[in-house]
mmCIF file of C-alpha atoms in Angstrom:
data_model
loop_
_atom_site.group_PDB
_atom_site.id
_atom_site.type_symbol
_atom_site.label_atom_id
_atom_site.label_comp_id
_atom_site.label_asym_id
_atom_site.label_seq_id
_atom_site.Cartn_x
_atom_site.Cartn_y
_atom_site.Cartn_z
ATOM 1 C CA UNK N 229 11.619 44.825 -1.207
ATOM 2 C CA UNK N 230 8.196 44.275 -2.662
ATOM 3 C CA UNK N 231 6.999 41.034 -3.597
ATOM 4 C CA UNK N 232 5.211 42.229 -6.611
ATOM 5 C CA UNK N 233 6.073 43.274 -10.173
ATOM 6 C CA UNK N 234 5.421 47.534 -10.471
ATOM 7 C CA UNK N 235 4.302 48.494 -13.782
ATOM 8 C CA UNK N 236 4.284 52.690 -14.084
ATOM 9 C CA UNK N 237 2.116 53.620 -16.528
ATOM 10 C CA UNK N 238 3.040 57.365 -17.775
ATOM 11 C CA UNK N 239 6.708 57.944 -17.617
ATOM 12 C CA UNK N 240 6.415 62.073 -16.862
ATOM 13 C CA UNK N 241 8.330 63.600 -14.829
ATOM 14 C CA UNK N 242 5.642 62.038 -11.855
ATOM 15 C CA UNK N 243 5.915 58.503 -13.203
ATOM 16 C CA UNK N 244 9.958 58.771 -13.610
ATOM 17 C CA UNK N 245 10.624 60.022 -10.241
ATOM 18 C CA UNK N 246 8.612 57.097 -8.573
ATOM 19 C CA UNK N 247 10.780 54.785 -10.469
ATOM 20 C CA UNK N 248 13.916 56.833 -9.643
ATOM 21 C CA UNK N 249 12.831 56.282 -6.069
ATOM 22 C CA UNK N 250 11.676 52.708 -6.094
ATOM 23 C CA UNK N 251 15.184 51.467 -7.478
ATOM 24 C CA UNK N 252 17.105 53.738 -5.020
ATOM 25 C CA UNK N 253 15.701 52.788 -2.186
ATOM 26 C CA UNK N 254 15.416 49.043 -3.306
ATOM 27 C CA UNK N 255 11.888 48.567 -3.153
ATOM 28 C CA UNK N 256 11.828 47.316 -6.397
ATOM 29 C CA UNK N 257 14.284 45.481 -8.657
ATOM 30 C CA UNK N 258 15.394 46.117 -12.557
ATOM 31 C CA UNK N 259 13.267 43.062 -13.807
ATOM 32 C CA UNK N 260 10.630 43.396 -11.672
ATOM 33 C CA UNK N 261 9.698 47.081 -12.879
ATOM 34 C CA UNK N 262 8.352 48.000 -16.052
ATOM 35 C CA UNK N 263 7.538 51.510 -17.746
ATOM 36 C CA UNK N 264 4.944 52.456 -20.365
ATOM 37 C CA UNK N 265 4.443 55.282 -22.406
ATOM 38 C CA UNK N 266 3.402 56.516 -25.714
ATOM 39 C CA UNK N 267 6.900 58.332 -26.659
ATOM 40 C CA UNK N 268 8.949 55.860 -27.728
ATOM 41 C CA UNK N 269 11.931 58.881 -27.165
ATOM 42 C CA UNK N 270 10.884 58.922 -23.429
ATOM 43 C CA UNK N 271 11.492 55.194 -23.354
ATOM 44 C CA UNK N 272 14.605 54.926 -24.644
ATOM 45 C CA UNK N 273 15.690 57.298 -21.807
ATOM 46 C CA UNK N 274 14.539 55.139 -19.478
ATOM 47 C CA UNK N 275 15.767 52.168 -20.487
ATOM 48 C CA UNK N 276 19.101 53.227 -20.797
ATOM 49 C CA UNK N 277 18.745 55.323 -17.692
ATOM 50 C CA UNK N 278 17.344 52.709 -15.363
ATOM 51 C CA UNK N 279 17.991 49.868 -16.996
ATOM 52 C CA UNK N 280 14.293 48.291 -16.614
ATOM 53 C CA UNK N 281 11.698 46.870 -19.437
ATOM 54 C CA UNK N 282 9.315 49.388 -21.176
ATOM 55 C CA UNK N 283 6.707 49.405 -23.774
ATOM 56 C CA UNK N 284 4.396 51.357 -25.841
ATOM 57 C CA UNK N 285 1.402 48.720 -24.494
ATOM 58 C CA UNK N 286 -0.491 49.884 -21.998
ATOM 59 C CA UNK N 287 -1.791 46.287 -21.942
ATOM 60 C CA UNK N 288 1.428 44.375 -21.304
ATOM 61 C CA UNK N 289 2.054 46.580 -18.807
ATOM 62 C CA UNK N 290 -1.206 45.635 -17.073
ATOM 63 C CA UNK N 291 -0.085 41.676 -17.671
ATOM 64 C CA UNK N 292 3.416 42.356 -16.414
ATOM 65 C CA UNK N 293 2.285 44.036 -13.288
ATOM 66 C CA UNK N 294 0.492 42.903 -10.278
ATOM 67 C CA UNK N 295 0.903 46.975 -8.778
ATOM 68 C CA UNK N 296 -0.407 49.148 -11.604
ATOM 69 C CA UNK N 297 0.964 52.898 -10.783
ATOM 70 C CA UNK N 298 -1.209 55.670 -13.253
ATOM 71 C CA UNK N 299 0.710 58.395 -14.219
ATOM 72 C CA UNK N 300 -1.130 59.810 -16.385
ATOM 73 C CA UNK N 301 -2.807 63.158 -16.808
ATOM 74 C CA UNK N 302 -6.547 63.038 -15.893
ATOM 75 C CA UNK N 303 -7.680 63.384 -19.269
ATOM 76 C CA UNK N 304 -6.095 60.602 -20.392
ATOM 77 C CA UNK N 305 -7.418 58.061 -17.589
ATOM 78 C CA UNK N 306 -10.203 56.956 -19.028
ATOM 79 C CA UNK N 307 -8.719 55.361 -22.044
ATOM 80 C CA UNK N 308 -6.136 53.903 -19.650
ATOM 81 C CA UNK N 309 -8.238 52.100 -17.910
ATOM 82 C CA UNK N 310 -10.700 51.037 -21.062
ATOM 83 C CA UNK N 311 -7.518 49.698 -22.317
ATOM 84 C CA UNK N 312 -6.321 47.475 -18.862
ATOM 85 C CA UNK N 313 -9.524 46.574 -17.989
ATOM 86 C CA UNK N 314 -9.621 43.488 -19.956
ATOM 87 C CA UNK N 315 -6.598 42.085 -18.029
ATOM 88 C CA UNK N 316 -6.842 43.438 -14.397
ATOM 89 C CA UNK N 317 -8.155 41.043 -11.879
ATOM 90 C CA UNK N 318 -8.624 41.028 -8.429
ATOM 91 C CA UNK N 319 -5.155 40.099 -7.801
ATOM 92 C CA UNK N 320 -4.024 43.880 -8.843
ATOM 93 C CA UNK N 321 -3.572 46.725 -7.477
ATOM 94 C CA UNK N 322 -4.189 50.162 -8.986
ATOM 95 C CA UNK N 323 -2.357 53.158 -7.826
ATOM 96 C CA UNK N 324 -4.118 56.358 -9.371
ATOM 97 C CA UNK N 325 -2.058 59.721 -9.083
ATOM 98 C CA UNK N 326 -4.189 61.659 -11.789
ATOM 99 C CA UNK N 327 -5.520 64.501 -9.749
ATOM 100 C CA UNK N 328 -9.227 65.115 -8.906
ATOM 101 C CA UNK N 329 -10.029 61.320 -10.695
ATOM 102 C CA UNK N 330 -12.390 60.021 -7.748
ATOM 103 C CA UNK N 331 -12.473 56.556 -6.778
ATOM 104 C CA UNK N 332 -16.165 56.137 -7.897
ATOM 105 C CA UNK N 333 -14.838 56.855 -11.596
ATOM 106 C CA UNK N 334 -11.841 54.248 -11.661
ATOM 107 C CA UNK N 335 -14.150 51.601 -10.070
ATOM 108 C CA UNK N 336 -16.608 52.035 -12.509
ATOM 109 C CA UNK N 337 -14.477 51.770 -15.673
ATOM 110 C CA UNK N 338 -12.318 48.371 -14.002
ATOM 111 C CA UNK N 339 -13.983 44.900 -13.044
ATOM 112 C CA UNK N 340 -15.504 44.443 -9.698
ATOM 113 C CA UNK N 341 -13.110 43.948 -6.959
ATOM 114 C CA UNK N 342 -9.830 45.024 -8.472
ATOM 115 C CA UNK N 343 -8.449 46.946 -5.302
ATOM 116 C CA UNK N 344 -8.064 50.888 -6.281
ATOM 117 C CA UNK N 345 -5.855 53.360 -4.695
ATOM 118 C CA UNK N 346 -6.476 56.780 -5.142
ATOM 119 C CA UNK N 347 -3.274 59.760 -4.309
ATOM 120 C CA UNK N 348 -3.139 63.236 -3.964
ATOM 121 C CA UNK N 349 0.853 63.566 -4.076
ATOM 122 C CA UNK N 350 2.606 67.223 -4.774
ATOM 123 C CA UNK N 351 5.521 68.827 -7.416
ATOM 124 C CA UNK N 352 8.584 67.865 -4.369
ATOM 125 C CA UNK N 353 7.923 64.331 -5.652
ATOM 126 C CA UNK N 354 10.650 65.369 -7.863
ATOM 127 C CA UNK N 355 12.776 65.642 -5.179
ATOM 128 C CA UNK N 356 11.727 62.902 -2.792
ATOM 129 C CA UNK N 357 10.086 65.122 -0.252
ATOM 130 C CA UNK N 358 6.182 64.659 -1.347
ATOM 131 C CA UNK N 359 3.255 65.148 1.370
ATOM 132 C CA UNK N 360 0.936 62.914 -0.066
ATOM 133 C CA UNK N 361 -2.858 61.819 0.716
ATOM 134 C CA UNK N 362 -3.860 59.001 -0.809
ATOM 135 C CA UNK N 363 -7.562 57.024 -0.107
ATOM 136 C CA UNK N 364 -8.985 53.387 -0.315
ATOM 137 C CA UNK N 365 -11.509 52.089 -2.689
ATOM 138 C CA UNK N 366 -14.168 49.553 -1.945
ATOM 139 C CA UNK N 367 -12.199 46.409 -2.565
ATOM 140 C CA UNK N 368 -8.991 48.262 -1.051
ATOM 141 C CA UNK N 369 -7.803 46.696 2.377
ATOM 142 C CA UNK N 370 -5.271 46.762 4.870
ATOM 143 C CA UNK N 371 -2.634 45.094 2.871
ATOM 144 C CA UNK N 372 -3.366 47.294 -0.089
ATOM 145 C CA UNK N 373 -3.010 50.300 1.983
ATOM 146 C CA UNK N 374 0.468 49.047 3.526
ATOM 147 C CA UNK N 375 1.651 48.259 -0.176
ATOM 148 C CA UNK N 376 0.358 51.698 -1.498
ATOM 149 C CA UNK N 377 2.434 53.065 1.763
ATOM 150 C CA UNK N 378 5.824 51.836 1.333
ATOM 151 C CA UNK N 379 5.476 52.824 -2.653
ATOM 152 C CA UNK N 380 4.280 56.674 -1.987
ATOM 153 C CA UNK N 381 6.413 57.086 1.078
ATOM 154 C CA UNK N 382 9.830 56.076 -1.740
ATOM 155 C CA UNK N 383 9.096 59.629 -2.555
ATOM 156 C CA UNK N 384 8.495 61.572 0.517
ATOM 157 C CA UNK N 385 5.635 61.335 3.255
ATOM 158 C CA UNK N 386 2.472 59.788 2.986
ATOM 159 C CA UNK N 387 -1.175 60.245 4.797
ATOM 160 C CA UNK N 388 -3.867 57.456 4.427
ATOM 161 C CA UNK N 389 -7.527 59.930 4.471
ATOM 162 C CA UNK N 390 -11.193 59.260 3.356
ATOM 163 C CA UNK N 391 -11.437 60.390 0.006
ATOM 164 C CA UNK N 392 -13.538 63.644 0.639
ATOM 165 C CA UNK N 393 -10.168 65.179 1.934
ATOM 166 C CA UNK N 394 -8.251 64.453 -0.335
ATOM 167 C CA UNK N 395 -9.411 68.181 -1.809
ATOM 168 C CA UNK N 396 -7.878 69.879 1.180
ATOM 169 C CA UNK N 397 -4.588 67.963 0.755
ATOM 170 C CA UNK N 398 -5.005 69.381 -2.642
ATOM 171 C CA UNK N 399 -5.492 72.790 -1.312
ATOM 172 C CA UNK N 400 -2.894 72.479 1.476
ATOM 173 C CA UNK N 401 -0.040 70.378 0.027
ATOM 174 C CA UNK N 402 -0.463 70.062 -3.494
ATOM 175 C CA UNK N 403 -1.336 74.031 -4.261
ATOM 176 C CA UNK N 404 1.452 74.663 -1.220
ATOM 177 C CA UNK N 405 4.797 74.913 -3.084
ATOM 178 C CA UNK N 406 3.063 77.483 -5.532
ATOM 179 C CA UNK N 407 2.347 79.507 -2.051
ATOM 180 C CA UNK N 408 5.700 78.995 -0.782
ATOM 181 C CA UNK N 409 7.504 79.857 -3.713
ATOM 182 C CA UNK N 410 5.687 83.354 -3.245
ATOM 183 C CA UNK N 411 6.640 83.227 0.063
ATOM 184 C CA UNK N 412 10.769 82.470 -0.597
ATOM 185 C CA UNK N 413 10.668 84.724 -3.421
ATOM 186 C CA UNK N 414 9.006 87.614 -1.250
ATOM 187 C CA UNK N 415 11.599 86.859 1.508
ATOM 188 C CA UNK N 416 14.543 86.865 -1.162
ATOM 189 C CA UNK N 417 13.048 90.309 -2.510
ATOM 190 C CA UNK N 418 13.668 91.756 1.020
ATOM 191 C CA UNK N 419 17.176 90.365 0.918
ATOM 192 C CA UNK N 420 18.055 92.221 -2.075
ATOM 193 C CA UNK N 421 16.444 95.658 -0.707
ATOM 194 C CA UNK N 422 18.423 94.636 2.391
ATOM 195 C CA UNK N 423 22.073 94.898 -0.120
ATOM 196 C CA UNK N 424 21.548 91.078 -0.454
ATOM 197 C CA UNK N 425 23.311 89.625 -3.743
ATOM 198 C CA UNK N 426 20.045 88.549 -5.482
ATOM 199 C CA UNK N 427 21.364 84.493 -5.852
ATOM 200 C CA UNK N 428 22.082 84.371 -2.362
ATOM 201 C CA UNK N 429 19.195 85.857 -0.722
ATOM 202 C CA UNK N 430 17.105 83.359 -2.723
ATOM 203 C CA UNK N 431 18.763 80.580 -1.907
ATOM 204 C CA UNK N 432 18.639 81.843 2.197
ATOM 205 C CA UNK N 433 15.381 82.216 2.074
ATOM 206 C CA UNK N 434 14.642 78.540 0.345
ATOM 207 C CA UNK N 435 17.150 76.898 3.046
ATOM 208 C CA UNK N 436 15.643 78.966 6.021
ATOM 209 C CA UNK N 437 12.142 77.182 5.073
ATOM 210 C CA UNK N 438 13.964 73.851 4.462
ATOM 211 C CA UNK N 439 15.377 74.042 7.889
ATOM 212 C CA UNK N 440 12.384 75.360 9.729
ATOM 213 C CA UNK N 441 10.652 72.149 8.127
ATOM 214 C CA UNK N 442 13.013 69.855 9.355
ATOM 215 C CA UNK N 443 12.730 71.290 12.866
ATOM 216 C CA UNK N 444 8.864 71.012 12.924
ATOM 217 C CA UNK N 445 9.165 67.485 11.233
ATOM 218 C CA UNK N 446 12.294 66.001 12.385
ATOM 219 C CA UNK N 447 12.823 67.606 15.871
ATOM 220 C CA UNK N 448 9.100 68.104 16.734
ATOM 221 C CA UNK N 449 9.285 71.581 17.607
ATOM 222 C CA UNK N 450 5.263 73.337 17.249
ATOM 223 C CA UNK N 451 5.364 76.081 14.647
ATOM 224 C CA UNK N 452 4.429 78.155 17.410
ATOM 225 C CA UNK N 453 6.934 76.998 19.580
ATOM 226 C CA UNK N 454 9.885 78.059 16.807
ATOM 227 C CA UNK N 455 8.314 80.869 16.646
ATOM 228 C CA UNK N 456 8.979 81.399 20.224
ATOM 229 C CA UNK N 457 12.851 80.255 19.688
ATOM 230 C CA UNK N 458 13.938 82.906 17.721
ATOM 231 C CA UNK N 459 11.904 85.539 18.968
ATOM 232 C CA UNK N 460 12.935 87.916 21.768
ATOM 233 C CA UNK N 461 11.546 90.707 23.206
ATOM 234 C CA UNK N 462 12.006 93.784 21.304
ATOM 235 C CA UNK N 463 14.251 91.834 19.169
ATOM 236 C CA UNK N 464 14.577 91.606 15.229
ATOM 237 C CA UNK N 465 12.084 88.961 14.619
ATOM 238 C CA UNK N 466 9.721 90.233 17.090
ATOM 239 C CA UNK N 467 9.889 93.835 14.913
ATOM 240 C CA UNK N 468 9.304 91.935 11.455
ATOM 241 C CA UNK N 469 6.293 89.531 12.936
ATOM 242 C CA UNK N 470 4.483 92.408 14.172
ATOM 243 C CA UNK N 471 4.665 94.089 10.192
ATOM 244 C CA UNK N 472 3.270 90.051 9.254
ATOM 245 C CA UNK N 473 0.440 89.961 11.573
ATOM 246 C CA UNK N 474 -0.447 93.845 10.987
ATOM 247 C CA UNK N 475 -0.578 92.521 6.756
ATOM 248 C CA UNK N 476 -2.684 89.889 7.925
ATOM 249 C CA UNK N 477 -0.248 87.059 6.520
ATOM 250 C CA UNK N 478 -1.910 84.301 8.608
ATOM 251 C CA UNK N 479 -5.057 84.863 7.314
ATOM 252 C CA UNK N 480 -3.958 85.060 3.964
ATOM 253 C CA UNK N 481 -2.061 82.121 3.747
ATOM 254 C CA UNK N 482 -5.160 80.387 5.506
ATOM 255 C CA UNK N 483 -7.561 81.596 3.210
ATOM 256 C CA UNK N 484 -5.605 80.305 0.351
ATOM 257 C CA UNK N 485 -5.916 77.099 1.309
ATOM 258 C CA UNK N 486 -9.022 76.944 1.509
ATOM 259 C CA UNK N 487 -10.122 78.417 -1.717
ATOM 260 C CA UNK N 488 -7.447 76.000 -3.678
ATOM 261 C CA UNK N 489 -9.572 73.446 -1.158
ATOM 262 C CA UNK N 490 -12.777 74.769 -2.470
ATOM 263 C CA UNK N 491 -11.408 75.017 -6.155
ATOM 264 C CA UNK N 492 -10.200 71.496 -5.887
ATOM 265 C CA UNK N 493 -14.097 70.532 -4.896
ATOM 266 C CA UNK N 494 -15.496 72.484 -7.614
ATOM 267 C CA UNK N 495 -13.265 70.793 -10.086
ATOM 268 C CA UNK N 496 -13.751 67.461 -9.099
ATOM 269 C CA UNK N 497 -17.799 67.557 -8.784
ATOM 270 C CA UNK N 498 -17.558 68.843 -12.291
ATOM 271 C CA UNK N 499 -15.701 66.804 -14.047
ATOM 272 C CA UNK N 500 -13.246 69.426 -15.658
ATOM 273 C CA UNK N 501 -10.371 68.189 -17.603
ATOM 274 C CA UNK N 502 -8.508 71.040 -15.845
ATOM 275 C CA UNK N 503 -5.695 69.512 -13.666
ATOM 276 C CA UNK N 504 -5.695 70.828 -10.132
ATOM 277 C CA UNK N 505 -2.170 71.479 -8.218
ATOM 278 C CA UNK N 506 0.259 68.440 -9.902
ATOM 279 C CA UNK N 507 -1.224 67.977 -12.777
ATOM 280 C CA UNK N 508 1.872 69.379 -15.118
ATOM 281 C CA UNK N 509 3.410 66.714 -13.523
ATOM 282 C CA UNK N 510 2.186 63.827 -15.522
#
C-alpha cells in the first residue's frame, strides 16, 4: 500500500478508473484517497460508489494530497495548476495524464522543485490493460519514478522513457486501439462474408487479438515466431498472409504509427488545445 494520501484531480472516465484500480488492488485506502471535480453530480457518484472524500476544491485537494494525479483535459491544466500552486511543495508529487502537456509547461506554472511526472497512458485504462509511457521532470527521482510506477501499473503496464518519446507512445499505444478496432472490425467483416453471425465474428476476432497478446506478453512468444505457429505450408493462414503482405498491411500499419507519432509532435510543439489519442478520456 502507498504511504501517501492520492488526491485525483478530474474524476472522467481516466480519473475514475485510476481510483477504481487503486482501491482494488489496495494500493490505496478509502480515507487516504480523495476526488475532485467541478460536477458536483459526478461526485456524488463517487462517493457513494467508492466510498472516499471528494470536493469541488481543487485546492483542498492539493492540501489533502501528497500524490497529486491530473486528470484533466489539456485545456484545462493550466488553471489547475494556477490554482495548486500556492500549496504544492517539494514534498508532492504531480502525476500529469493530460496528453501532449510537456514537462517544461507544468514546471513552469508550479514552484521550483515540486517533483513532476508526466504520462502518456491509452483508452484500455478503462479496463485495466493500459500501455503507458510516462517521463521524469527535473526534480523527479528514483523514488518518484517507483511511486509513479506502482500507481500507473494499477491500471495496466507501464514504461519509464525520456520525454521526447513519449510522442511515439502516443502514436504507437495511445492512437493503437483506434487502429485495432479497424483491424477487429475488418476481421469480423470477413466473418460475416464467411456466413459468420455478425455478434460472433466480432467478438472472435476481438478475443483472437486478446489471446495473441497474451501469448506475446505472457508466454513470450516473438510476433514472428506466432506467426510461425499457426502457419503451415500451403495451409489456411499461409493463403490469407500472402493476400496481407500483397495489400501491404505491414507497411500500413507501420506508417500509421508514425504519422499519429509525427501528429503527436506537431501538436505538442504547437501548443494546440486539440487532444491527441486519450484525450476524450478526461
Amino acid at each position: 500500500m502507498l504511504e501517501q494520501r492520492v488526491s485525483v484531480i478530474g474524476a472522467g472516465a481516466m480519473g475514475e478508473a485510476l481510483i477504481r484500480s487503486l482501491l482494488g488492488r489496495d494500493l490505496v485506502s478509502a480515507e487516504t484517497l480523495m476526488a475532485a471535480d467541478v460536477r458536483r453530480s459526478k461526485l456524488d457518484e463517487i462517493r457513494q460508489r467508492f466510498g472516499i472524500g471528494v470536493t469541488a476544491d481543487n485546492r483542498e485537494a492539493a492540501r489533502f494530497g501528497q500524490v497529486l494525479i491530473l486528470a484533466v483535459k489539456p485545456q484545462q491544466i493550466e488553471g489547475v495548476l494556477r490554482q495548486i500552486g500556492p500549496d504544492l511543495t517539494t514534498g508532492h508529487l504531480v502525476i500529469s495524464i493530460a496528453a501532449g502537456v510537456r514537462l517544461r509547461f507544468l514546471e513552469s506554472h508550479l514552484p521550483e522543485g515540486v517533483p513532476v511526472v508526466r504520462v502518456m497512458p491509452n483508452v484500455a485504462c478503462l479496463v485495466g490493460e493500459a500501455a503507458s509511457g510516462f517521463s521524469l521532470g527535473r526534480w523527479a527521482g528514483d523514488p518518484e519514478a517507483e511511486r509513479a510506477r506502482r500507481i500507473l501499473g494499477a491500471v495496466g503496464q507501464v514504461f519509464l522513457l525520456p520525454e521526447p518519446l513519449l510522442d511515439a507512445v502516443t502514436g504507437l499505444s495511445g492512437s493503437g486501439p483506434a487502429f485495432l478496432g479497424l483491424v477487429i472490425d475488418a476481421l469480423a467483416d470477413g466473418g460475416v462474408a464467411c456466413g459468420l453471425p455478425r455478434d460472433v465474428a466480432v467478438k472472435l476476432a476481438a478475443q483472437t487479438c486478446l489471446g495473441a497478446a497474451r501469448l506475446v506478453l505472457e508466454a513470450g512468444i516473438h510476433p514472428a515466431v506466432l506467426r510461425d505457429m499457426v502457419t503451415s505450408p500451403g495451409g489456411t493462414s499461409a493463403a490469407g498472409l500472402q493476400v496481407l503482405e500483397e495489400r501491404a498491411l505491414r507497411a500500413a500499419l507501420a506508417g500509421a504509427v508514425r504519422a499519429a507519432t509525427r501528429r503527436s509532435q506537431e501538436l505538442s510543439a504547437g501548443g494546440s488545445e486539440e487532444e491527441p489519442a486519450n484525450g476524450r478520456l478526461s
